[in-house]
């Protein structure tokens, strides 16, 4: 599965907030307003499961069949979605829901959209500019967006096209037993401490961090999925629209790339970089054979589902420098939408609202609720918050950002370009190549 935080709008900067998934999780980053308010701090650490946002009544005589495309291949395979469908059928007895999981959702869904094979309900891909939404998605009712996070992230020309499926943050998810086995008695709060702990884990024959390079989508966390909050500016991506060379060694792009490259160069990641071992990696982290992930809180229930005890899994912010202070994101996971090509739009809309507000998906996936008045019960978030990160809520990004990236064939939300520079012989040369593609695309588009 994939995941991560959301990002008119670019749902690109995947963070946190890069979403949960069985095949790939390129969730969306950047949505909302930058803030470190008590409200947001409480939302991340309070107890979960309070009532979902009130749902809109829909006629119980809705009927027919709809197909839902999803990145959650794990939930397709283990029957979780079937359980949701059975609950939905209690409300709509004549309705039938079919699911199709896409193992490489972030890239596969782009093809499906252009070929008209995107089903009835789908997750909006991170790399699609909001200016394109009306071509592919049906507008959703305004009343669904009262008192919810990221209400305006899919807003374009007065219409909203997607509902957030959950609130994420991002950091280091770790196995406490693995840390103890390596003689680590506290989580690192500086970058030097992170490297030192990685060295201890390696010496103990434990893979320090499972990067999931071969799965591709998690690599976005070493690039667009995190650069905006490491920089401390939810408008970081939007500002790049006016820049000819955004990829620099001395900005957030360089900070993250250097950390990722150091982990690879020092052997602090999995030995088999090029195979997609996403599903296997969850068992490695759950058992303590691998110690860490750099992902969002959405992955915590998946590690527990792979065999770890909840009390053995912890979560702390990424210490990306030696200041002892750090930013962390509040962002949306994927936004769920109704396909413009759906032949049963009313049933599709009923499923979307049910899925987010009633099915239990938000809690099962380890997300914070999108309803601002609801609370979350994930204990690992309390540990995360105790380290006092500055929480920055992601914001809508200028659609030109994604247009330039798409023209330049820089795969925002997919992790492909990050794969290249993480293992490049020289980072500056790799960045120069990206900057040339970026500038050429800007010029071609007239920006």
PDB file of N, CA and C in Angstrom, residues 161-232:
ATOM      1  N   UNK A 161     -13.532  18.756  -5.374  1.00  0.00           N
ATOM      2  CA  UNK A 161     -13.579  17.478  -6.088  1.00  0.00           C
ATOM      3  C   UNK A 161     -13.130  16.273  -5.270  1.00  0.00           C
ATOM      4  N   UNK A 162     -12.564  16.492  -4.095  1.00  0.00           N
ATOM      5  CA  UNK A 162     -12.082  15.357  -3.325  1.00  0.00           C
ATOM      6  C   UNK A 162     -12.220  15.595  -1.831  1.00  0.00           C
ATOM      7  N   UNK A 163     -12.484  14.510  -1.086  1.00  0.00           N
ATOM      8  CA  UNK A 163     -12.615  14.559   0.370  1.00  0.00           C
ATOM      9  C   UNK A 163     -11.419  13.839   0.975  1.00  0.00           C
ATOM     10  N   UNK A 164     -10.752  14.473   1.910  1.00  0.00           N
ATOM     11  CA  UNK A 164      -9.586  13.860   2.545  1.00  0.00           C
ATOM     12  C   UNK A 164      -9.974  12.549   3.223  1.00  0.00           C
ATOM     13  N   UNK A 165      -9.107  11.547   3.113  1.00  0.00           N
ATOM     14  CA  UNK A 165      -9.381  10.256   3.749  1.00  0.00           C
ATOM     15  C   UNK A 165      -8.705  10.124   5.108  1.00  0.00           C
ATOM     16  N   UNK A 166      -8.012  11.166   5.560  1.00  0.00           N
ATOM     17  CA  UNK A 166      -7.401  11.091   6.881  1.00  0.00           C
ATOM     18  C   UNK A 166      -6.242  12.062   7.017  1.00  0.00           C
ATOM     19  N   UNK A 167      -5.916  12.400   8.255  1.00  0.00           N
ATOM     20  CA  UNK A 167      -4.853  13.354   8.546  1.00  0.00           C
ATOM     21  C   UNK A 167      -3.608  12.593   8.986  1.00  0.00           C
ATOM     22  N   UNK A 168      -2.491  12.939   8.411  1.00  0.00           N
ATOM     23  CA  UNK A 168      -1.218  12.296   8.705  1.00  0.00           C
ATOM     24  C   UNK A 168      -0.190  13.277   9.233  1.00  0.00           C
ATOM     25  N   UNK A 169       0.795  12.739   9.924  1.00  0.00           N
ATOM     26  CA  UNK A 169       2.039  13.440  10.112  1.00  0.00           C
ATOM     27  C   UNK A 169       3.134  12.484   9.660  1.00  0.00           C
ATOM     28  N   UNK A 170       4.391  12.890   9.755  1.00  0.00           N
ATOM     29  CA  UNK A 170       5.465  12.075   9.190  1.00  0.00           C
ATOM     30  C   UNK A 170       6.693  12.129  10.084  1.00  0.00           C
ATOM     31  N   UNK A 171       7.408  11.029  10.135  1.00  0.00           N
ATOM     32  CA  UNK A 171       8.630  10.984  10.924  1.00  0.00           C
ATOM     33  C   UNK A 171       9.252   9.605  10.865  1.00  0.00           C
ATOM     34  N   UNK A 172       9.939   9.229  11.931  1.00  0.00           N
ATOM     35  CA  UNK A 172      10.582   7.931  12.018  1.00  0.00           C
ATOM     36  C   UNK A 172       9.740   6.989  12.870  1.00  0.00           C
ATOM     37  N   UNK A 173       9.213   5.963  12.247  1.00  0.00           N
ATOM     38  CA  UNK A 173       8.518   4.893  12.955  1.00  0.00           C
ATOM     39  C   UNK A 173       9.573   3.843  13.290  1.00  0.00           C
ATOM     40  N   UNK A 174       9.631   3.396  14.548  1.00  0.00           N
ATOM     41  CA  UNK A 174      10.734   2.521  14.935  1.00  0.00           C
ATOM     42  C   UNK A 174      10.283   1.376  15.841  1.00  0.00           C
ATOM     43  N   UNK A 175      11.101   0.332  15.853  1.00  0.00           N
ATOM     44  CA  UNK A 175      10.863  -0.825  16.711  1.00  0.00           C
ATOM     45  C   UNK A 175      11.689  -0.664  17.989  1.00  0.00           C
ATOM     46  N   UNK A 176      11.018  -0.535  19.119  1.00  0.00           N
ATOM     47  CA  UNK A 176      11.696  -0.287  20.385  1.00  0.00           C
ATOM     48  C   UNK A 176      12.601  -1.450  20.786  1.00  0.00           C
ATOM     49  N   UNK A 177      12.206  -2.672  20.481  1.00  0.00           N
ATOM     50  CA  UNK A 177      13.039  -3.828  20.810  1.00  0.00           C
ATOM     51  C   UNK A 177      14.330  -3.825  20.004  1.00  0.00           C
ATOM     52  N   UNK A 178      14.253  -3.400  18.752  1.00  0.00           N
ATOM     53  CA  UNK A 178      15.455  -3.309  17.924  1.00  0.00           C
ATOM     54  C   UNK A 178      16.404  -2.261  18.502  1.00  0.00           C
ATOM     55  N   UNK A 179      15.845  -1.124  18.909  1.00  0.00           N
ATOM     56  CA  UNK A 179      16.680  -0.089  19.528  1.00  0.00           C
ATOM     57  C   UNK A 179      17.362  -0.637  20.780  1.00  0.00           C
ATOM     58  N   UNK A 180      16.600  -1.322  21.626  1.00  0.00           N
ATOM     59  CA  UNK A 180      17.156  -1.859  22.873  1.00  0.00           C
ATOM     60  C   UNK A 180      18.255  -2.882  22.592  1.00  0.00           C
ATOM     61  N   UNK A 181      18.045  -3.716  21.575  1.00  0.00           N
ATOM     62  CA  UNK A 181      19.032  -4.734  21.227  1.00  0.00           C
ATOM     63  C   UNK A 181      20.343  -4.107  20.769  1.00  0.00           C
ATOM     64  N   UNK A 182      20.286  -2.889  20.249  1.00  0.00           N
ATOM     65  CA  UNK A 182      21.482  -2.190  19.788  1.00  0.00           C
ATOM     66  C   UNK A 182      22.056  -1.265  20.868  1.00  0.00           C
ATOM     67  N   UNK A 183      21.459  -1.303  22.041  1.00  0.00           N
ATOM     68  CA  UNK A 183      21.950  -0.465  23.129  1.00  0.00           C
ATOM     69  C   UNK A 183      21.510   0.979  23.061  1.00  0.00           C
ATOM     70  N   UNK A 184      20.413   1.249  22.362  1.00  0.00           N
ATOM     71  CA  UNK A 184      19.888   2.614  22.234  1.00  0.00           C
ATOM     72  C   UNK A 184      18.776   2.797  23.262  1.00  0.00           C
ATOM     73  N   UNK A 185      18.951   3.744  24.172  1.00  0.00           N
ATOM     74  CA  UNK A 185      17.975   3.891  25.255  1.00  0.00           C
ATOM     75  C   UNK A 185      17.105   5.135  25.144  1.00  0.00           C
ATOM     76  N   UNK A 186      17.330   5.931  24.108  1.00  0.00           N
ATOM     77  CA  UNK A 186      16.446   7.075  23.871  1.00  0.00           C
ATOM     78  C   UNK A 186      16.451   7.406  22.381  1.00  0.00           C
ATOM     79  N   UNK A 187      15.381   8.054  21.930  1.00  0.00           N
ATOM     80  CA  UNK A 187      15.311   8.365  20.497  1.00  0.00           C
ATOM     81  C   UNK A 187      16.233   9.526  20.178  1.00  0.00           C
ATOM     82  N   UNK A 188      16.792   9.548  18.973  1.00  0.00           N
ATOM     83  CA  UNK A 188      17.684  10.649  18.593  1.00  0.00           C
ATOM     84  C   UNK A 188      16.914  11.944  18.382  1.00  0.00           C
ATOM     85  N   UNK A 189      17.509  13.039  18.826  1.00  0.00           N
ATOM     86  CA  UNK A 189      16.884  14.350  18.637  1.00  0.00           C
ATOM     87  C   UNK A 189      17.750  15.272  17.778  1.00  0.00           C
ATOM     88  N   UNK A 190      18.892  14.773  17.297  1.00  0.00           N
ATOM     89  CA  UNK A 190      19.719  15.514  16.351  1.00  0.00           C
ATOM     90  C   UNK A 190      20.124  14.570  15.226  1.00  0.00           C
ATOM     91  N   UNK A 191      20.576  15.132  14.130  1.00  0.00           N
ATOM     92  CA  UNK A 191      20.987  14.320  12.996  1.00  0.00           C
ATOM     93  C   UNK A 191      22.207  13.474  13.349  1.00  0.00           C
ATOM     94  N   UNK A 192      23.163  14.036  14.065  1.00  0.00           N
ATOM     95  CA  UNK A 192      24.335  13.254  14.458  1.00  0.00           C
ATOM     96  C   UNK A 192      23.947  12.061  15.319  1.00  0.00           C
ATOM     97  N   UNK A 193      22.984  12.254  16.200  1.00  0.00           N
ATOM     98  CA  UNK A 193      22.508  11.146  17.027  1.00  0.00           C
ATOM     99  C   UNK A 193      21.815  10.085  16.173  1.00  0.00           C
ATOM    100  N   UNK A 194      21.085  10.523  15.154  1.00  0.00           N
ATOM    101  CA  UNK A 194      20.429   9.568  14.254  1.00  0.00           C
ATOM    102  C   UNK A 194      21.464   8.708  13.540  1.00  0.00           C
ATOM    103  N   UNK A 195      22.531   9.337  13.027  1.00  0.00           N
ATOM    104  CA  UNK A 195      23.586   8.577  12.372  1.00  0.00           C
ATOM    105  C   UNK A 195      24.280   7.631  13.356  1.00  0.00           C
ATOM    106  N   UNK A 196      24.534   8.107  14.567  1.00  0.00           N
ATOM    107  CA  UNK A 196      25.202   7.270  15.568  1.00  0.00           C
ATOM    108  C   UNK A 196      24.348   6.057  15.922  1.00  0.00           C
ATOM    109  N   UNK A 197      23.047   6.255  16.043  1.00  0.00           N
ATOM    110  CA  UNK A 197      22.153   5.138  16.340  1.00  0.00           C
ATOM    111  C   UNK A 197      22.090   4.164  15.170  1.00  0.00           C
ATOM    112  N   UNK A 198      22.119   4.701  13.964  1.00  0.00           N
ATOM    113  CA  UNK A 198      22.130   3.828  12.780  1.00  0.00           C
ATOM    114  C   UNK A 198      23.384   2.955  12.783  1.00  0.00           C
ATOM    115  N   UNK A 199      24.495   3.527  13.173  1.00  0.00           N
ATOM    116  CA  UNK A 199      25.743   2.766  13.246  1.00  0.00           C
ATOM    117  C   UNK A 199      25.649   1.657  14.295  1.00  0.00           C
ATOM    118  N   UNK A 200      25.046   1.945  15.434  1.00  0.00           N
ATOM    119  CA  UNK A 200      24.857   0.934  16.478  1.00  0.00           C
ATOM    120  C   UNK A 200      23.957  -0.197  15.990  1.00  0.00           C
ATOM    121  N   UNK A 201      22.910   0.152  15.286  1.00  0.00           N
ATOM    122  CA  UNK A 201      21.991  -0.861  14.757  1.00  0.00           C
ATOM    123  C   UNK A 201      22.690  -1.741  13.730  1.00  0.00           C
ATOM    124  N   UNK A 202      23.463  -1.119  12.851  1.00  0.00           N
ATOM    125  CA  UNK A 202      24.200  -1.882  11.845  1.00  0.00           C
ATOM    126  C   UNK A 202      25.168  -2.850  12.521  1.00  0.00           C
ATOM    127  N   UNK A 203      25.854  -2.382  13.570  1.00  0.00           N
ATOM    128  CA  UNK A 203      26.801  -3.237  14.293  1.00  0.00           C
ATOM    129  C   UNK A 203      26.105  -4.407  14.968  1.00  0.00           C
ATOM    130  N   UNK A 204      24.825  -4.215  15.317  1.00  0.00           N
ATOM    131  CA  UNK A 204      24.041  -5.279  15.958  1.00  0.00           C
ATOM    132  C   UNK A 204      23.373  -6.197  14.934  1.00  0.00           C
ATOM    133  N   UNK A 205      23.749  -6.038  13.656  1.00  0.00           N
ATOM    134  CA  UNK A 205      23.206  -6.860  12.563  1.00  0.00           C
ATOM    135  C   UNK A 205      21.717  -6.605  12.340  1.00  0.00           C
ATOM    136  N   UNK A 206      21.286  -5.386  12.624  1.00  0.00           N
ATOM    137  CA  UNK A 206      19.903  -4.960  12.395  1.00  0.00           C
ATOM    138  C   UNK A 206      19.920  -3.902  11.292  1.00  0.00           C
ATOM    139  N   UNK A 207      19.060  -4.051  10.280  1.00  0.00           N
ATOM    140  CA  UNK A 207      18.973  -3.030   9.234  1.00  0.00           C
ATOM    141  C   UNK A 207      18.478  -1.735   9.872  1.00  0.00           C
ATOM    142  N   UNK A 208      19.288  -0.680   9.883  1.00  0.00           N
ATOM    143  CA  UNK A 208      18.874   0.539  10.585  1.00  0.00           C
ATOM    144  C   UNK A 208      17.568   1.144  10.064  1.00  0.00           C
ATOM    145  N   UNK A 209      17.469   1.277   8.739  1.00  0.00           N
ATOM    146  CA  UNK A 209      16.280   1.898   8.165  1.00  0.00           C
ATOM    147  C   UNK A 209      15.908   1.192   6.870  1.00  0.00           C
ATOM    148  N   UNK A 210      14.668   0.754   6.788  1.00  0.00           N
ATOM    149  CA  UNK A 210      14.188   0.158   5.537  1.00  0.00           C
ATOM    150  C   UNK A 210      13.672   1.292   4.664  1.00  0.00           C
ATOM    151  N   UNK A 211      14.467   1.633   3.638  1.00  0.00           N
ATOM    152  CA  UNK A 211      14.144   2.777   2.782  1.00  0.00           C
ATOM    153  C   UNK A 211      13.062   2.450   1.763  1.00  0.00           C
ATOM    154  N   UNK A 212      12.941   1.194   1.370  1.00  0.00           N
ATOM    155  CA  UNK A 212      12.016   0.781   0.312  1.00  0.00           C
ATOM    156  C   UNK A 212      12.285   1.517  -0.990  1.00  0.00           C
ATOM    157  N   UNK A 213      13.554   1.595  -1.323  1.00  0.00           N
ATOM    158  CA  UNK A 213      13.982   2.208  -2.581  1.00  0.00           C
ATOM    159  C   UNK A 213      13.314   1.525  -3.770  1.00  0.00           C
ATOM    160  N   UNK A 214      13.239   0.211  -3.755  1.00  0.00           N
ATOM    161  CA  UNK A 214      12.697  -0.537  -4.890  1.00  0.00           C
ATOM    162  C   UNK A 214      11.220  -0.337  -5.109  1.00  0.00           C
ATOM    163  N   UNK A 215      10.494   0.034  -4.066  1.00  0.00           N
ATOM    164  CA  UNK A 215       9.058   0.291  -4.210  1.00  0.00           C
ATOM    165  C   UNK A 215       8.791   1.634  -4.877  1.00  0.00           C
ATOM    166  N   UNK A 216       9.760   2.489  -4.910  1.00  0.00           N
ATOM    167  CA  UNK A 216       9.753   3.807  -5.557  1.00  0.00           C
ATOM    168  C   UNK A 216       8.946   4.855  -4.808  1.00  0.00           C
ATOM    169  N   UNK A 217       7.647   4.622  -4.586  1.00  0.00           N
ATOM    170  CA  UNK A 217       6.825   5.683  -4.007  1.00  0.00           C
ATOM    171  C   UNK A 217       7.313   6.190  -2.653  1.00  0.00           C
ATOM    172  N   UNK A 218       7.896   5.347  -1.753  1.00  0.00           N
ATOM    173  CA  UNK A 218       8.360   5.905  -0.477  1.00  0.00           C
ATOM    174  C   UNK A 218       9.514   6.888  -0.632  1.00  0.00           C
ATOM    175  N   UNK A 219      10.170   6.864  -1.786  1.00  0.00           N
ATOM    176  CA  UNK A 219      11.322   7.743  -1.983  1.00  0.00           C
ATOM    177  C   UNK A 219      10.936   9.222  -2.041  1.00  0.00           C
ATOM    178  N   UNK A 220       9.669   9.481  -2.293  1.00  0.00           N
ATOM    179  CA  UNK A 220       9.215  10.866  -2.300  1.00  0.00           C
ATOM    180  C   UNK A 220       9.429  11.572  -0.976  1.00  0.00           C
ATOM    181  N   UNK A 221       9.518  10.800   0.120  1.00  0.00           N
ATOM    182  CA  UNK A 221       9.759  11.406   1.428  1.00  0.00           C
ATOM    183  C   UNK A 221      11.137  12.050   1.527  1.00  0.00           C
ATOM    184  N   UNK A 222      12.061  11.633   0.650  1.00  0.00           N
ATOM    185  CA  UNK A 222      13.390  12.245   0.619  1.00  0.00           C
ATOM    186  C   UNK A 222      13.424  13.400  -0.385  1.00  0.00           C
ATOM    187  N   UNK A 223      12.245  13.839  -0.820  1.00  0.00           N
ATOM    188  CA  UNK A 223      12.142  14.922  -1.791  1.00  0.00           C
ATOM    189  C   UNK A 223      10.893  15.739  -1.570  1.00  0.00           C
ATOM    190  N   UNK A 224       9.981  15.710  -2.552  1.00  0.00           N
ATOM    191  CA  UNK A 224       8.803  16.582  -2.504  1.00  0.00           C
ATOM    192  C   UNK A 224       7.902  16.308  -1.318  1.00  0.00           C
ATOM    193  N   UNK A 225       7.924  15.082  -0.785  1.00  0.00           N
ATOM    194  CA  UNK A 225       7.055  14.750   0.339  1.00  0.00           C
ATOM    195  C   UNK A 225       7.425  15.439   1.634  1.00  0.00           C
ATOM    196  N   UNK A 226       8.656  15.940   1.731  1.00  0.00           N
ATOM    197  CA  UNK A 226       9.124  16.514   2.994  1.00  0.00           C
ATOM    198  C   UNK A 226       9.767  17.884   2.871  1.00  0.00           C
ATOM    199  N   UNK A 227      10.195  18.268   1.676  1.00  0.00           N
ATOM    200  CA  UNK A 227      10.964  19.502   1.521  1.00  0.00           C
ATOM    201  C   UNK A 227      10.220  20.717   2.062  1.00  0.00           C
ATOM    202  N   UNK A 228       8.908  20.753   1.874  1.00  0.00           N
ATOM    203  CA  UNK A 228       8.150  21.931   2.274  1.00  0.00           C
ATOM    204  C   UNK A 228       8.157  22.150   3.782  1.00  0.00           C
ATOM    205  N   UNK A 229       8.007  21.066   4.561  1.00  0.00           N
ATOM    206  CA  UNK A 229       7.973  21.296   6.005  1.00  0.00           C
ATOM    207  C   UNK A 229       9.377  21.395   6.605  1.00  0.00           C
ATOM    208  N   UNK A 230      10.357  20.715   6.012  1.00  0.00           N
ATOM    209  CA  UNK A 230      11.741  20.895   6.452  1.00  0.00           C
ATOM    210  C   UNK A 230      12.152  22.356   6.231  1.00  0.00           C
ATOM    211  N   UNK A 231      11.710  22.925   5.130  1.00  0.00           N
ATOM    212  CA  UNK A 231      11.963  24.338   4.851  1.00  0.00           C
ATOM    213  C   UNK A 231      11.180  25.245   5.805  1.00  0.00           C
ATOM    214  N   UNK A 232      10.073  24.726   6.342  1.00  0.00           N
ATOM    215  CA  UNK A 232       9.253  25.508   7.264  1.00  0.00           C
ATOM    216  C   UNK A 232       8.245  26.408   6.590  1.00  0.00           C
TER     217      UNK A 232
END
